Short mmCIF file of C-alpha atoms in Angstrom, two decimals:
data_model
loop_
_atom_site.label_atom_id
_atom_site.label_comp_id
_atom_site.label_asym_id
_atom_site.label_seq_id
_atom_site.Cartn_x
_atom_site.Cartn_y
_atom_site.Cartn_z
CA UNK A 1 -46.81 38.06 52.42
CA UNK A 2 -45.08 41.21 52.42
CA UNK A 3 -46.54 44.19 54.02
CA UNK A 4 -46.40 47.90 52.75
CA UNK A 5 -47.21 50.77 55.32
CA UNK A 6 -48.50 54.68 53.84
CA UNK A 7 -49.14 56.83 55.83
CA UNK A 8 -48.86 60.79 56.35
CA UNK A 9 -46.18 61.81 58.60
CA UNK A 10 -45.93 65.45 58.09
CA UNK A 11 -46.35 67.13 61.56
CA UNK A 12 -46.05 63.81 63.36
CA UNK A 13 -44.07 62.98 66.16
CA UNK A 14 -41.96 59.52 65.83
CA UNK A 15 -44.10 58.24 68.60
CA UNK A 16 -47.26 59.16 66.84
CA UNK A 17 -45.99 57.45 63.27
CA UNK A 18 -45.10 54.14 65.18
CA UNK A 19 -48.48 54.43 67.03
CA UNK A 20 -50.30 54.25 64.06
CA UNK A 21 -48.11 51.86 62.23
CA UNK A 22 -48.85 49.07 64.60
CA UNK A 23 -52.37 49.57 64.51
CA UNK A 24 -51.94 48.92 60.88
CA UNK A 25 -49.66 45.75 61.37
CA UNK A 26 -52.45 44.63 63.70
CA UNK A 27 -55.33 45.05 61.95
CA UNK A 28 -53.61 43.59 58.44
CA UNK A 29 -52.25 40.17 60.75
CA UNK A 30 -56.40 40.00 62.21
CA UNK A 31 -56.88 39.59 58.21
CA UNK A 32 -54.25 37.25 56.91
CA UNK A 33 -52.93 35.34 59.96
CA UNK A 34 -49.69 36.71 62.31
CA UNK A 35 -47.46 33.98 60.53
CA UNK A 36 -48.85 35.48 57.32
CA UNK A 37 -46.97 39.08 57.29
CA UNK A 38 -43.78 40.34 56.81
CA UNK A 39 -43.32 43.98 57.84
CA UNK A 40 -41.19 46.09 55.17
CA UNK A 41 -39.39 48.53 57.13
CA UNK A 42 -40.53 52.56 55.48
CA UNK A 43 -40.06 54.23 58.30
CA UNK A 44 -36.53 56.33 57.60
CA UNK A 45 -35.16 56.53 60.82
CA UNK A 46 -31.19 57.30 59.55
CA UNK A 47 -32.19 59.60 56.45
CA UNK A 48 -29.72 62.13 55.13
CA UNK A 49 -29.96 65.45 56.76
CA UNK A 50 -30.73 67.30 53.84
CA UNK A 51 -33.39 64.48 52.03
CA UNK A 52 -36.11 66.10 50.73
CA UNK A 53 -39.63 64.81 50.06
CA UNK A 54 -38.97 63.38 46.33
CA UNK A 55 -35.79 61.30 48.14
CA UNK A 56 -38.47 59.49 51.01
CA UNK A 57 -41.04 59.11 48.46
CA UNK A 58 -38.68 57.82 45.79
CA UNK A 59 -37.25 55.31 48.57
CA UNK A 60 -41.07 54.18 49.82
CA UNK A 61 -41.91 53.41 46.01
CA UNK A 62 -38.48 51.28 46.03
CA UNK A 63 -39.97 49.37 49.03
CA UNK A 64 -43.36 49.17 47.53
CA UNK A 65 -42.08 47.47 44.64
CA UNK A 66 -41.78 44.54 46.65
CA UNK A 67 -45.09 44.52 48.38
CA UNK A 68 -47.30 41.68 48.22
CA UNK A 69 -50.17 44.20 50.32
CA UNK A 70 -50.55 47.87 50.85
CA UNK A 71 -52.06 49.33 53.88
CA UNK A 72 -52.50 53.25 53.46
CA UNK A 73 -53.45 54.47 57.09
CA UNK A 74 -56.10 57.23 57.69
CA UNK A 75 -55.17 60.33 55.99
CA UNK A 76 -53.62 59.20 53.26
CA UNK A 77 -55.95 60.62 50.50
CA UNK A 78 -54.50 63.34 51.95
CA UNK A 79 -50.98 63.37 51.71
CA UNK A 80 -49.35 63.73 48.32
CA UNK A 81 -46.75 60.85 48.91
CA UNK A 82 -49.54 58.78 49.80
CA UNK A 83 -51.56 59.05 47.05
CA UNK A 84 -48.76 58.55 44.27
CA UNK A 85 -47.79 55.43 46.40
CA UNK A 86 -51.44 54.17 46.27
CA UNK A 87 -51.75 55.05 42.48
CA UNK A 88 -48.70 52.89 41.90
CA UNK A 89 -49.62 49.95 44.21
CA UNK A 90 -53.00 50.13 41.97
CA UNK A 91 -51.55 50.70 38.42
CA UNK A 92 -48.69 47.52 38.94
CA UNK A 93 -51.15 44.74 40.60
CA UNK A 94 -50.09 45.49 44.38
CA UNK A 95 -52.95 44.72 47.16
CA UNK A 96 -54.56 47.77 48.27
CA UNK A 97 -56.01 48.84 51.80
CA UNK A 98 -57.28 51.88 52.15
CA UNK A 99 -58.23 53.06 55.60
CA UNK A 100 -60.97 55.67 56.19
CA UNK A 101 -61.89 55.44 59.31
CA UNK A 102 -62.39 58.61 61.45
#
């Protein structure tokens, strides 16, 4: 099973984004098994200097499009990338988790 991660990351440090992207990993393997999930990589560590939003969000739907599961972390009703990437995951059959915790 391949694993989609959304989350916001405006006004995050690195350290804070990969924080919360394990916590993700970890609670999505307690629910389908550690041998289960295979982690798409949508964090965009090398991105051109001058990317803009609609280039990240048009690379994360790329990604997405081969997600078996979608984890959207806390916050992401929140975030405007988020919520297109969770109205696609929804609209073209994709798993959805939605995180609300506080």
């Amino acid at each position: 099973m391949k694993l989609f991660i959304s989350q916001p990351m405006k006004g995050k440090t690195d350290e804070e984004i990969l924080k919360e992207r394990e916590k993700a990993i970890e609670s999505v393997k307690k629910r389908y098994g550690d041998e289960n999930v295979e982690i798409i990589d949508s964090f965009f560590r090398s991105a051109p200097a001058d990317a803009r939003p609609l280039w990240f969000l048009g690379k994360s739907i790329e990604l997405l499009s081969t997600a078996d599961v979608a984890y959207f972390c806390k916050g992401w009703d929140q975030a405007r990338g988020c919520k297109i990437e969770n109205t696609c995951a929804i609209e073209y059959g994709i798993e959805v988790i939605e995180d609300y915790s506080k």
